[in-house]
mmCIF file of C-alpha atoms and ligand atoms in Angstrom:
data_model
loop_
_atom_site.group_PDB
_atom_site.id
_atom_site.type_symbol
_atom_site.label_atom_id
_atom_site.label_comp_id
_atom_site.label_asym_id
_atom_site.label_seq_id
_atom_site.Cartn_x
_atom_site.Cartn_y
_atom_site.Cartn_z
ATOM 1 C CA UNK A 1421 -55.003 -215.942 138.758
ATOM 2 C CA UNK A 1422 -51.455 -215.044 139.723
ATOM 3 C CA UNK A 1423 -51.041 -211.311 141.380
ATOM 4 C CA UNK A 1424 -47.353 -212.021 143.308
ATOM 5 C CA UNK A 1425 -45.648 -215.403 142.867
ATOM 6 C CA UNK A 1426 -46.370 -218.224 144.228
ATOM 7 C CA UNK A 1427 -49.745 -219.769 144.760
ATOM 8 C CA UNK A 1428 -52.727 -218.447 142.041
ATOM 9 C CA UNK A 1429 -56.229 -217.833 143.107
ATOM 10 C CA UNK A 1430 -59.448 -218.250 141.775
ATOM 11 C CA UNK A 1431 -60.535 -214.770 140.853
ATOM 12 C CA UNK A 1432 -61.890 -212.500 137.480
ATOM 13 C CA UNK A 1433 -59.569 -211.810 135.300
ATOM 14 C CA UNK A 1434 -59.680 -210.019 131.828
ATOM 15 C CA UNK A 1435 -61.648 -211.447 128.848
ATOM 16 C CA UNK A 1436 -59.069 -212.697 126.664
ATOM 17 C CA UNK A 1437 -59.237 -210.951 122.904
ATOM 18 C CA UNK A 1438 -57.459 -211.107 120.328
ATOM 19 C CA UNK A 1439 -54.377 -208.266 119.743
ATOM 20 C CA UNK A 1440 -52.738 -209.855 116.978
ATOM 21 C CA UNK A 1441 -53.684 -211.716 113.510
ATOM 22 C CA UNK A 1442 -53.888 -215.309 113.716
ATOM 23 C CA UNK A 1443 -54.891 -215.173 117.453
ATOM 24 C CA UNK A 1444 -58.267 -217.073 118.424
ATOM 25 C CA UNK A 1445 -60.307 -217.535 121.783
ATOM 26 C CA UNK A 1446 -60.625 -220.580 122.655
ATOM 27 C CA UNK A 1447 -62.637 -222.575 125.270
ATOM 28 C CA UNK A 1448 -60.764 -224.671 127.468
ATOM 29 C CA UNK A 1449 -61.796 -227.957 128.426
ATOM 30 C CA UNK A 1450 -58.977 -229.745 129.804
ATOM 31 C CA UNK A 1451 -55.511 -228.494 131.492
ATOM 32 C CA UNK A 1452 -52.824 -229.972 133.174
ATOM 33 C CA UNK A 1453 -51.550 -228.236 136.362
ATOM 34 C CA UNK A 1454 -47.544 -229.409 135.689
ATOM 35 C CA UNK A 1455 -44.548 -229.130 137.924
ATOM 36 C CA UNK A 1456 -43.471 -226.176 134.919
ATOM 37 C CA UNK A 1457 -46.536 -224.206 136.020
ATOM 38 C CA UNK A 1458 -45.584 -224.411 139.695
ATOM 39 C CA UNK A 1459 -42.126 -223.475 139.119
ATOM 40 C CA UNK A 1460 -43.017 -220.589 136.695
ATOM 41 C CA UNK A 1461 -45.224 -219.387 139.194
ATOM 42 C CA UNK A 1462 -42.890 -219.232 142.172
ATOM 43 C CA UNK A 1463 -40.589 -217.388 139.417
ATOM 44 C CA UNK A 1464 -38.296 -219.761 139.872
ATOM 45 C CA UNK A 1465 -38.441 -221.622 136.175
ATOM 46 C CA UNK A 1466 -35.387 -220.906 133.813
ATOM 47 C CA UNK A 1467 -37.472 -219.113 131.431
ATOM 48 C CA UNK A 1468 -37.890 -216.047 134.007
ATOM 49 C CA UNK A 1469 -40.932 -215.258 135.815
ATOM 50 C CA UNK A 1470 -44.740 -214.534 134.585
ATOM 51 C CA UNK A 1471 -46.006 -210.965 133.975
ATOM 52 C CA UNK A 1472 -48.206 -209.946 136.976
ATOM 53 C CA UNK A 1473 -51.266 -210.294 137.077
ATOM 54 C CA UNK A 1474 -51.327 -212.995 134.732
ATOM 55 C CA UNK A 1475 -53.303 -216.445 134.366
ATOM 56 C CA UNK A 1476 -51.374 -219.501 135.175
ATOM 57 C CA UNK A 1477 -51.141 -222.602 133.110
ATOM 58 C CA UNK A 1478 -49.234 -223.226 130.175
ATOM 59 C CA UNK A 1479 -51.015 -226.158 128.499
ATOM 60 C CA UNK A 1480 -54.610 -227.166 128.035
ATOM 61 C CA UNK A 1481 -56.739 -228.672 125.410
ATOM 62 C CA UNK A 1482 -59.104 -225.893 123.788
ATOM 63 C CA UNK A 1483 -62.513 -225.610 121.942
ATOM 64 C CA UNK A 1484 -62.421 -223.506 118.938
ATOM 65 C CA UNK A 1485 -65.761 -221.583 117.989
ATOM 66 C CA UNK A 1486 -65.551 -224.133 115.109
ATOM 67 C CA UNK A 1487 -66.345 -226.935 117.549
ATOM 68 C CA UNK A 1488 -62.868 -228.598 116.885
ATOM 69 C CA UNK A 1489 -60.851 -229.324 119.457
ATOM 70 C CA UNK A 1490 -56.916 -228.412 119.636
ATOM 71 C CA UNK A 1491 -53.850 -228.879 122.199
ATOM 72 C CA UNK A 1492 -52.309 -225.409 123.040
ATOM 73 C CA UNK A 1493 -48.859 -224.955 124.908
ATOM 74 C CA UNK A 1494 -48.108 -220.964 123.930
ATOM 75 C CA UNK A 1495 -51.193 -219.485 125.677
ATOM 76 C CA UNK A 1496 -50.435 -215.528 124.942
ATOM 77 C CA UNK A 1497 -49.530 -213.787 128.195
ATOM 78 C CA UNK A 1498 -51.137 -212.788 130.341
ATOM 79 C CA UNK A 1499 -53.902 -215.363 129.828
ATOM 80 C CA UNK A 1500 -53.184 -218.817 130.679
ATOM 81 C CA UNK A 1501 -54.643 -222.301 130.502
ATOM 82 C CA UNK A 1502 -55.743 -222.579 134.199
ATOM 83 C CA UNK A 1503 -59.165 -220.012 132.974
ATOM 84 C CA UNK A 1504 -62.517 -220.964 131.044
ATOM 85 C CA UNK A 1505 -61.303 -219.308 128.198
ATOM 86 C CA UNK A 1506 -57.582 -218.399 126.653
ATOM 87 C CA UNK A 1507 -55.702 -216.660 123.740
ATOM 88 C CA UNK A 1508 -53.985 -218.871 121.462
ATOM 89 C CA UNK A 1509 -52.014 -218.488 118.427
ATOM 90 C CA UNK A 1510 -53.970 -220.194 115.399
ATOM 91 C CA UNK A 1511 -50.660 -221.396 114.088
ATOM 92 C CA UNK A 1512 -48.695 -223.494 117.381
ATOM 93 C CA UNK A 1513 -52.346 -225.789 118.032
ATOM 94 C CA UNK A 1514 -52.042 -229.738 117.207
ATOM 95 C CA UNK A 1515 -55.156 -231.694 116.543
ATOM 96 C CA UNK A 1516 -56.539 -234.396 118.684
ATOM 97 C CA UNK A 1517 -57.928 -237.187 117.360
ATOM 98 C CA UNK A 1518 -61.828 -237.868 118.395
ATOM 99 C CA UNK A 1519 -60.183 -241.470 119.942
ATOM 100 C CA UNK A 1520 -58.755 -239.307 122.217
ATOM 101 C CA UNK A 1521 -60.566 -237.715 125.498
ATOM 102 C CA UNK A 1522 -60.391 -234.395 126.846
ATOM 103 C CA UNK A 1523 -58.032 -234.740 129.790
ATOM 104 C CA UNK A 1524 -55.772 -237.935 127.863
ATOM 105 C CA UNK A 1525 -55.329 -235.142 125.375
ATOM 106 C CA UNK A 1526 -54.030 -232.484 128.165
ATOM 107 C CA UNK A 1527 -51.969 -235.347 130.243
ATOM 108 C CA UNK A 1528 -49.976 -235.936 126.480
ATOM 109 C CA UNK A 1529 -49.266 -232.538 126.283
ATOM 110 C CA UNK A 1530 -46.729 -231.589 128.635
ATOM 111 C CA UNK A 1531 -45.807 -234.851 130.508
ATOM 112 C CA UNK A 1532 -46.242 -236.450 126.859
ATOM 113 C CA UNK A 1533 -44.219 -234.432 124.598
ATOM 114 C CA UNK A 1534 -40.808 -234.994 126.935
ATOM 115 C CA UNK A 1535 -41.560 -238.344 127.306
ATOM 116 C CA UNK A 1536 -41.777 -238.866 123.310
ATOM 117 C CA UNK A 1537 -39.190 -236.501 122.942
ATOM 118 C CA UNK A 1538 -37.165 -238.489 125.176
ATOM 119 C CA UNK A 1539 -37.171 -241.365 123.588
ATOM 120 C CA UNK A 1540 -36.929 -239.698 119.687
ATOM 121 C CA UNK A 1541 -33.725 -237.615 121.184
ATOM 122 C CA UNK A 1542 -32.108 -241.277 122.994
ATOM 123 C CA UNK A 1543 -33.030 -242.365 119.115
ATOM 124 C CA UNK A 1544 -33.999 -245.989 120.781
ATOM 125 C CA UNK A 1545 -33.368 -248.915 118.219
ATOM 126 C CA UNK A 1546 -35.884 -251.988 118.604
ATOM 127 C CA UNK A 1547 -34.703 -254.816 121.020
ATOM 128 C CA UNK A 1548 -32.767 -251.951 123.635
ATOM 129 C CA UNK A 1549 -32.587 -252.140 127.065
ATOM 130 C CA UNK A 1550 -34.553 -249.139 128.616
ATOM 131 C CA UNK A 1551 -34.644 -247.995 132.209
ATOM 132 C CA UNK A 1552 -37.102 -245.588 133.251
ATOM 133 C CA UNK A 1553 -36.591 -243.732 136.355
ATOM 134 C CA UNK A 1554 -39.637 -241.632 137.825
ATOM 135 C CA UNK A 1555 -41.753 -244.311 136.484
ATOM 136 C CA UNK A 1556 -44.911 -243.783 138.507
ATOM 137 C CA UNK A 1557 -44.920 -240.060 137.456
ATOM 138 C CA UNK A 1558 -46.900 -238.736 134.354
ATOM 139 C CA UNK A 1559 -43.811 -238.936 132.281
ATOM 140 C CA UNK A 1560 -42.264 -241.987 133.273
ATOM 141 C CA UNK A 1561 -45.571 -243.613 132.444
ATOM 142 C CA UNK A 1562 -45.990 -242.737 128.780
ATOM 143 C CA UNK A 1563 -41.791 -243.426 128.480
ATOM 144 C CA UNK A 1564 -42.278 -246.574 130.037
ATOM 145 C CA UNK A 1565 -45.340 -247.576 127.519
ATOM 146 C CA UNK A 1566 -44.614 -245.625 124.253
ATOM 147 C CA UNK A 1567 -40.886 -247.571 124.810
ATOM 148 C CA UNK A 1568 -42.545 -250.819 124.563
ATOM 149 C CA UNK A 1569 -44.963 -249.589 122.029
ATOM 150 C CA UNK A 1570 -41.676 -248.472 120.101
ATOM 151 C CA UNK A 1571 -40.018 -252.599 120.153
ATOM 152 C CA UNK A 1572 -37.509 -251.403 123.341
ATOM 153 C CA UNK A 1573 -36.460 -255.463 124.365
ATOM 154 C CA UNK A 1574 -37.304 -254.634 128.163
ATOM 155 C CA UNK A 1575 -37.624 -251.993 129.895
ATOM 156 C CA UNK A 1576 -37.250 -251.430 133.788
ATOM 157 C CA UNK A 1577 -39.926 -249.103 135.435
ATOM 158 C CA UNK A 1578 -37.799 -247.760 138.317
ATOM 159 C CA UNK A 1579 -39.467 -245.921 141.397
ATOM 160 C CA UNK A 1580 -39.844 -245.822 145.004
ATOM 161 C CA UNK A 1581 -43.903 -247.197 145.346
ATOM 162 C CA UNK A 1582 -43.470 -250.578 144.966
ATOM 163 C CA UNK A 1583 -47.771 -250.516 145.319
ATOM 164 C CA UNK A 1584 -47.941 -247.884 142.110
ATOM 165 C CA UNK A 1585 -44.842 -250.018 140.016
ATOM 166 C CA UNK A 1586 -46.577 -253.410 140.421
ATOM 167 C CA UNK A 1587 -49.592 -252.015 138.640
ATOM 168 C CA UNK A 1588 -47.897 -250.332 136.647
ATOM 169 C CA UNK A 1589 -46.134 -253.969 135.719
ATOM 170 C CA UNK A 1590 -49.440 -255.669 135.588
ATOM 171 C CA UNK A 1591 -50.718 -253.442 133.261
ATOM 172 C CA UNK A 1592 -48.006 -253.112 130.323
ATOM 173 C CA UNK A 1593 -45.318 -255.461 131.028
ATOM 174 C CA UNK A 1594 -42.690 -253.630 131.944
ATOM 175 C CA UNK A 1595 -40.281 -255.314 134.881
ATOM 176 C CA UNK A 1596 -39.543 -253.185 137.669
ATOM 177 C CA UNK A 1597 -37.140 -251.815 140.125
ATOM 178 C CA UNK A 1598 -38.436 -250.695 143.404
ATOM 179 C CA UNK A 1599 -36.264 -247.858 145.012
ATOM 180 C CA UNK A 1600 -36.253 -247.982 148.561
ATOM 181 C CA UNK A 1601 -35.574 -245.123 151.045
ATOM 182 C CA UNK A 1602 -31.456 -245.564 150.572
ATOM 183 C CA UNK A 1603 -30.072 -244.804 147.470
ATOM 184 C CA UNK A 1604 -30.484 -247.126 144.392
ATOM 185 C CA UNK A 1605 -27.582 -249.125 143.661
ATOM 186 C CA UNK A 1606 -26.714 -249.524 140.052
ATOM 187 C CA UNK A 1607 -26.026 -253.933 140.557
ATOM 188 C CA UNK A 1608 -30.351 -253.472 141.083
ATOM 189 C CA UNK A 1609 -30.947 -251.840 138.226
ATOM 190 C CA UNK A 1610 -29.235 -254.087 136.049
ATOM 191 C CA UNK A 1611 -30.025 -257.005 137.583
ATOM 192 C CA UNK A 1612 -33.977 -255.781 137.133
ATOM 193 C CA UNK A 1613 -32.752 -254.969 133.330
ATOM 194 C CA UNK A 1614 -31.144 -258.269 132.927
ATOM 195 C CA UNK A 1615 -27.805 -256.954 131.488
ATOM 196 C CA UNK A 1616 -27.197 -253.033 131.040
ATOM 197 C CA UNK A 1617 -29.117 -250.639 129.992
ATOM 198 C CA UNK A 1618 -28.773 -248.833 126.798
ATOM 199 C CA UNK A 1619 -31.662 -246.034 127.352
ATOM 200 C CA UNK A 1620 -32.208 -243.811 130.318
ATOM 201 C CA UNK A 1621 -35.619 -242.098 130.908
ATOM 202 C CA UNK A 1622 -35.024 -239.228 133.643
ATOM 203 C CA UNK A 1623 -37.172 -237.017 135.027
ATOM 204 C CA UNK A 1624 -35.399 -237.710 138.804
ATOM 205 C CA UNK A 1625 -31.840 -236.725 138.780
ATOM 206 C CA UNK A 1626 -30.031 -236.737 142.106
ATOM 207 C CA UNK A 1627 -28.809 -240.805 143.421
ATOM 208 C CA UNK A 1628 -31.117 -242.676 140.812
ATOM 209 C CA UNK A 1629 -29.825 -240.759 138.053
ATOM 210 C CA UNK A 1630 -25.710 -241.664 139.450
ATOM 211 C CA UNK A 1631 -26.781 -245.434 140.204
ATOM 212 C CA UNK A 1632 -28.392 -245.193 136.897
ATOM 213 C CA UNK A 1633 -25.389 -244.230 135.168
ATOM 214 C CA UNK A 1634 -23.632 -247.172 136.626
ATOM 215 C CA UNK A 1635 -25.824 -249.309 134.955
ATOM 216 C CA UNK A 1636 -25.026 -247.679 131.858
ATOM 217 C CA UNK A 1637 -24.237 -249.832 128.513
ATOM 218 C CA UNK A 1638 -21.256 -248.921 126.434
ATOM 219 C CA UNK A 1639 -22.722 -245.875 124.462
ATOM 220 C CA UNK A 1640 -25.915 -245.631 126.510
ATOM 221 C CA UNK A 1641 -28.306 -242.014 126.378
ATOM 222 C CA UNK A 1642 -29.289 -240.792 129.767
ATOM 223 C CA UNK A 1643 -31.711 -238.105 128.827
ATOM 224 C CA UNK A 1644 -32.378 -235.804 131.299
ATOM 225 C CA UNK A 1645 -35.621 -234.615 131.589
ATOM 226 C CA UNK A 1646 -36.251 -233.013 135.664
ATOM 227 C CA UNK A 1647 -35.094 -232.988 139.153
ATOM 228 C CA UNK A 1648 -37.569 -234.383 141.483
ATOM 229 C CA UNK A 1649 -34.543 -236.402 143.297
ATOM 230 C CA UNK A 1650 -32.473 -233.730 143.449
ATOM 231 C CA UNK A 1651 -31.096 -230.693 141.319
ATOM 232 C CA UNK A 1652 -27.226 -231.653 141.655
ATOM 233 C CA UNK A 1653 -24.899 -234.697 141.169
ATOM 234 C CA UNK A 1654 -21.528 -235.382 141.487
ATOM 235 C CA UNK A 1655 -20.877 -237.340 138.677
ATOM 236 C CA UNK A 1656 -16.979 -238.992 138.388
ATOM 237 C CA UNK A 1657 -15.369 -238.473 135.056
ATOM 238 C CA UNK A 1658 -14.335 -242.004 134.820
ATOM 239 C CA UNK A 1659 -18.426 -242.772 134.936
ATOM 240 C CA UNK A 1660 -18.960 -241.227 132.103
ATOM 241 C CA UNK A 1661 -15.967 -242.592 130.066
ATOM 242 C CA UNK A 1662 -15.979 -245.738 131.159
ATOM 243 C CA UNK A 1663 -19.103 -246.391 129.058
ATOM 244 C CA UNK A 1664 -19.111 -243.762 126.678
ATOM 245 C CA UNK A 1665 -22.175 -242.263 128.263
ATOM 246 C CA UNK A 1666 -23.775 -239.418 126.202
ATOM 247 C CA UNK A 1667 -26.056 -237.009 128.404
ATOM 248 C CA UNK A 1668 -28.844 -235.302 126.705
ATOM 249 C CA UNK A 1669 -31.205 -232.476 128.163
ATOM 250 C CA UNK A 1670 -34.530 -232.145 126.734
ATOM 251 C CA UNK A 1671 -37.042 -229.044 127.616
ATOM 252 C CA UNK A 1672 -40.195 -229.437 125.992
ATOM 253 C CA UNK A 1673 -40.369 -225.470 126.465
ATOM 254 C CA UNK A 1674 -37.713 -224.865 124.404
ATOM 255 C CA UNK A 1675 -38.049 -227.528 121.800
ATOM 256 C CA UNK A 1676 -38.897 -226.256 118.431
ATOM 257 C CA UNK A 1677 -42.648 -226.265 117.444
ATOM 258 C CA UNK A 1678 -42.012 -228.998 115.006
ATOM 259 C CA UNK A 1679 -40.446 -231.218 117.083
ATOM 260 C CA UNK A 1680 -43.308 -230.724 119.641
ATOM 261 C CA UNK A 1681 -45.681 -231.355 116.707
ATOM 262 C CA UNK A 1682 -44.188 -234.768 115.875
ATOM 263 C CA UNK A 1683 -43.791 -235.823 119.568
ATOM 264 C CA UNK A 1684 -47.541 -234.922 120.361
ATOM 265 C CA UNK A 1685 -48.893 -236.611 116.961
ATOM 266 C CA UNK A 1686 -47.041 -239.703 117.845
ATOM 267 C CA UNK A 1687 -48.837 -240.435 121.249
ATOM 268 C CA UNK A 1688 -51.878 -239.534 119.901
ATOM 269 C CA UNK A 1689 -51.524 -242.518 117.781
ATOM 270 C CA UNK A 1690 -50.410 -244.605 120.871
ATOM 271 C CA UNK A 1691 -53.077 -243.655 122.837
ATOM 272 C CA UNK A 1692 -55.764 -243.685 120.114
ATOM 273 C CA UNK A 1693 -54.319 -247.373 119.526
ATOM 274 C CA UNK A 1694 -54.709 -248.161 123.070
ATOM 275 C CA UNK A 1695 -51.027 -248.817 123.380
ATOM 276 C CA UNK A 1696 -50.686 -246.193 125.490
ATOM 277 C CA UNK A 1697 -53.381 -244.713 128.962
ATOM 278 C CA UNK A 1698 -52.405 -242.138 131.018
ATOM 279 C CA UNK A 1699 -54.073 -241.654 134.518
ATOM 280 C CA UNK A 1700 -55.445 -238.282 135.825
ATOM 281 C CA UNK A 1701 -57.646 -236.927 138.521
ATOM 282 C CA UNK A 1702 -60.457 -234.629 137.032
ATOM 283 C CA UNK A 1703 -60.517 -231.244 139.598
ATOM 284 C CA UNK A 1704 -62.970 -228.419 138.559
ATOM 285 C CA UNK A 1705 -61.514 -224.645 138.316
ATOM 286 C CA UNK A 1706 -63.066 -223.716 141.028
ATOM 287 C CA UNK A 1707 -61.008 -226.332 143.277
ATOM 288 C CA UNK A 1708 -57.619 -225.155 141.712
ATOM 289 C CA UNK A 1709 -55.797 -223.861 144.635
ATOM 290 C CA UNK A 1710 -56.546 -226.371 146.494
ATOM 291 C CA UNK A 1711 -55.013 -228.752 144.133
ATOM 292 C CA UNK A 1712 -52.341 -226.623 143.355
ATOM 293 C CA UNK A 1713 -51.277 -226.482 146.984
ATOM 294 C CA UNK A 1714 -51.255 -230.511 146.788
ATOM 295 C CA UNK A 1715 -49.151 -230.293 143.526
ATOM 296 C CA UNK A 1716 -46.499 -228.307 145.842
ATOM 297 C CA UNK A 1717 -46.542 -230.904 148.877
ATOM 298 C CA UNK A 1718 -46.348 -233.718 146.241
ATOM 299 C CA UNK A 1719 -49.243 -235.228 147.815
ATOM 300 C CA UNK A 1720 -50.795 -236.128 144.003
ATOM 301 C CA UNK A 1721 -49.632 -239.817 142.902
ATOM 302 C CA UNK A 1722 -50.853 -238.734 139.498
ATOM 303 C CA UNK A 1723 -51.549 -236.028 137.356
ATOM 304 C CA UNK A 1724 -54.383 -232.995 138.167
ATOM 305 C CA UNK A 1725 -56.410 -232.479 135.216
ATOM 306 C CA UNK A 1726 -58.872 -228.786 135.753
ATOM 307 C CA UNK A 1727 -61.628 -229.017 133.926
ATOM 308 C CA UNK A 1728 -63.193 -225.677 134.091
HETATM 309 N N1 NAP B 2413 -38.127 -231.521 130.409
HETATM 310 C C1 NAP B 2413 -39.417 -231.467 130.150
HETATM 311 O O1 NAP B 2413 -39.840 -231.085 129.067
HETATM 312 C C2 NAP B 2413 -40.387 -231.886 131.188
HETATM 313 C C3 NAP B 2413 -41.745 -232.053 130.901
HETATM 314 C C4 NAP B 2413 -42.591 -232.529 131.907
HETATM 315 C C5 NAP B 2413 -42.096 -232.756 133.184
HETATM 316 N N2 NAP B 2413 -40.781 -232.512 133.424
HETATM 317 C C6 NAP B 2413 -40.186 -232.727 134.745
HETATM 318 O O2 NAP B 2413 -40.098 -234.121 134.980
HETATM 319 C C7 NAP B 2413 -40.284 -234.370 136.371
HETATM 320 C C8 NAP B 2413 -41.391 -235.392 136.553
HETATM 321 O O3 NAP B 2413 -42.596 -234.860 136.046
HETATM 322 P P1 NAP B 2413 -43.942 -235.703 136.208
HETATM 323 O O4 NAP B 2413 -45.011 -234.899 135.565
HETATM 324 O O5 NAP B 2413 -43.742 -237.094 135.787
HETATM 325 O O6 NAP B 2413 -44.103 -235.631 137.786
HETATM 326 P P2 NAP B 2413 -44.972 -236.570 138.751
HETATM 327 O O7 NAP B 2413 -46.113 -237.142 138.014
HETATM 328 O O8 NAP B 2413 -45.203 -235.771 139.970
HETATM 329 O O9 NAP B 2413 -43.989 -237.781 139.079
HETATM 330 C C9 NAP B 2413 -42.812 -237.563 139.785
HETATM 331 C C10 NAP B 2413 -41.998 -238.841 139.766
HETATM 332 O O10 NAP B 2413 -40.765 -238.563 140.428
HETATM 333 C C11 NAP B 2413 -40.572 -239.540 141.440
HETATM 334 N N3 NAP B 2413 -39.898 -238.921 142.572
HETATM 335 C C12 NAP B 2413 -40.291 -237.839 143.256
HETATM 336 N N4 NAP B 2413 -39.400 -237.548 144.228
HETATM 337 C C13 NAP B 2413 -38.426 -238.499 144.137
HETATM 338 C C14 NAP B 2413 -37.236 -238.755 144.864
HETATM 339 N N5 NAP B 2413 -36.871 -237.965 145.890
HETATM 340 N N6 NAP B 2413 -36.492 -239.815 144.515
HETATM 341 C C15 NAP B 2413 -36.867 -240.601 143.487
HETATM 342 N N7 NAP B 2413 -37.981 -240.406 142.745
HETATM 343 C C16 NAP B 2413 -38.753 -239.373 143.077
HETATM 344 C C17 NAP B 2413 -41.952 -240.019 141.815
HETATM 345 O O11 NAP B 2413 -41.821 -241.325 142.267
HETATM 346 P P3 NAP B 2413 -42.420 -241.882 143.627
HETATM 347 O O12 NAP B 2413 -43.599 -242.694 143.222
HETATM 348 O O13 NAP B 2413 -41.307 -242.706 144.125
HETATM 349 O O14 NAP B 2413 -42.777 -240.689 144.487
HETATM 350 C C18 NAP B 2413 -42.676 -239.985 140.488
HETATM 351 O O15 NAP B 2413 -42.431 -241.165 139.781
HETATM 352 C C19 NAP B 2413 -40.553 -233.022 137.021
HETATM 353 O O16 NAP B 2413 -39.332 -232.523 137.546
HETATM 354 C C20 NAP B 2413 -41.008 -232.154 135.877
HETATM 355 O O17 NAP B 2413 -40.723 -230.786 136.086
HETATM 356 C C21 NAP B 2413 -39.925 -232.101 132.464
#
């Protein structure tokens, strides 16, 4: 549990109950810890800080006491996902397909949903060009897969582990463009895309984002999705005109329930279809600062799934 921001701790906390109609218990089985809970937790997230004490975790997959089992991403505050058991209201939990395990179920939540949203928002058209920056991480993975699932013509899996990429190639096709400590030039990207690219997947920012941009098609999307490379740019004019370049932010936190809905249904299906896998590494509840302390040294190469 949270008592001042920044790193939670295990500890007893209150049994979650119900205060309003609609809102059920449930048991959770699976949650993500996400680079949203870390930053909500060190207060520094756009959507203001947590209510002290409070549980941390804002996604998680969830038993009801009808045996059914339900994604959740609006735990009710104070309780979180990161607990044995959390509030949630009846109405904002999505189904999950029995084709679908536990922690695949909690990986498509948060990482999912932008990734799907991405793509829905860049409003990809079959036979596109689609570079994928961040490719190793939990989102550029399911972009890079639900993009071929979706008819993209190629797309480019851009990152700086050339180790992590090549798998990543051998395992859904994809080509790839390994980073390198300097910054990406956009001539490499294209070159990996064979011509320019007409989608941008980016949860990066910073130089890959810029040398992305310069590998822009005429009337590319760039949708911006994080900052792991860096929160700022400076991003000529002329870059943007020059190809007609249309920037679009996507926050799965503030996307409408519905939208989130969609997004989450559709990878479902992927995944159930075995178009798309996700990777995880399973860590028990009572391990959680631990891993949450790796999360914040980025010493993870993939995502931490607590299973409590
Ligand atoms: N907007 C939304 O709704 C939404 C939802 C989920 C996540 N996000 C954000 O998206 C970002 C990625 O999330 P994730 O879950 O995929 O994280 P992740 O699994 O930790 O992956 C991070 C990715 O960023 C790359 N990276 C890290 N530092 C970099 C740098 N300095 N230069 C270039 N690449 C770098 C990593 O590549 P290497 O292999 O090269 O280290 C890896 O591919 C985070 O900022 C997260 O907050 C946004």
């Amino acid at each position: 549990m949270l008592t001042e921001l920044g790193v939670p701790s295990l500890g007893a906390f209150a049994e979650p109950a119900p205060s309003a109609a609609g809102q059920e218990v449930v048991e959770v089985v699976a949650a993500g810890i996400n680079h949203l809970d870390l930053a909500k937790a060190a207060g520094t997230f756009y959507t203001g800080p947590p209510p002290l004490p409070s549980v941390p975790g804002s996604d998680g997959v969830g038993r009801r006491a009808d045996g059914s089992r339900v994604y959740f991403d609006a735990p009710v505050a104070p309780f979180g996902s990161l607990a044995e058991r959390t509030l949630v209201a009846a109405e904002t939990m999505l189904p999950i397909p029995d084709a679908v395990g536990d922690e695949a179920a909690a990986v498509a939540g948060n990482a999912g949903i932008a990734a799907m949203t991405a793509l829905d928002r860049a409003r990809l058209s079959a036979g596109e060009r689609v570079l994928v920056l961040g490719a190793t991480g939990s989102v550029g993975r399911i972009a890079g897969q639900a993009a071929i699932a979706m008819g993209a013509g190629r797309v480019v899996a851009a990152g700086r582990d050339r180790t992590r990429l090549e798998a990543l190639a051998a395992r859904t096709g994809c080509a790839v463009a390994p980073l390198g400590e300097a910054a990406p030039m956009a001539a490499e990207l294209e070159a990996a895309a064979d011509g320019p690219v007409d989608v941008i997947v980016d949860p990066v920012w910073g130089e890959p984002a810029l040398a992305a941009m310069g590998a822009a098609a005429q009337r590319a999307r760039l949708v911006q999705l994080g900052q792991r490379a860096g929160a700022t740019i400076e991003l000529p004019a002329a870059l943007l005109r020059s190809r007609r370049l249309e920037l679009i932010g996507v926050s799965g936190a503030l996307e409408s329930h519905a939208d989130r809905a969609a997004a989450y249904a559709g990878l479902m299906e992927l995944i159930a279809a075995g178009k798309v896998t996700v990777d995880f590494e399973r860590v028990p509840l009572d391990a959680v600062e631990d891993a949450w302390r790796r999360q914040v040294a980025g010493a993870v190469g993939t995502k931490l799934v607590v299973t409590p």
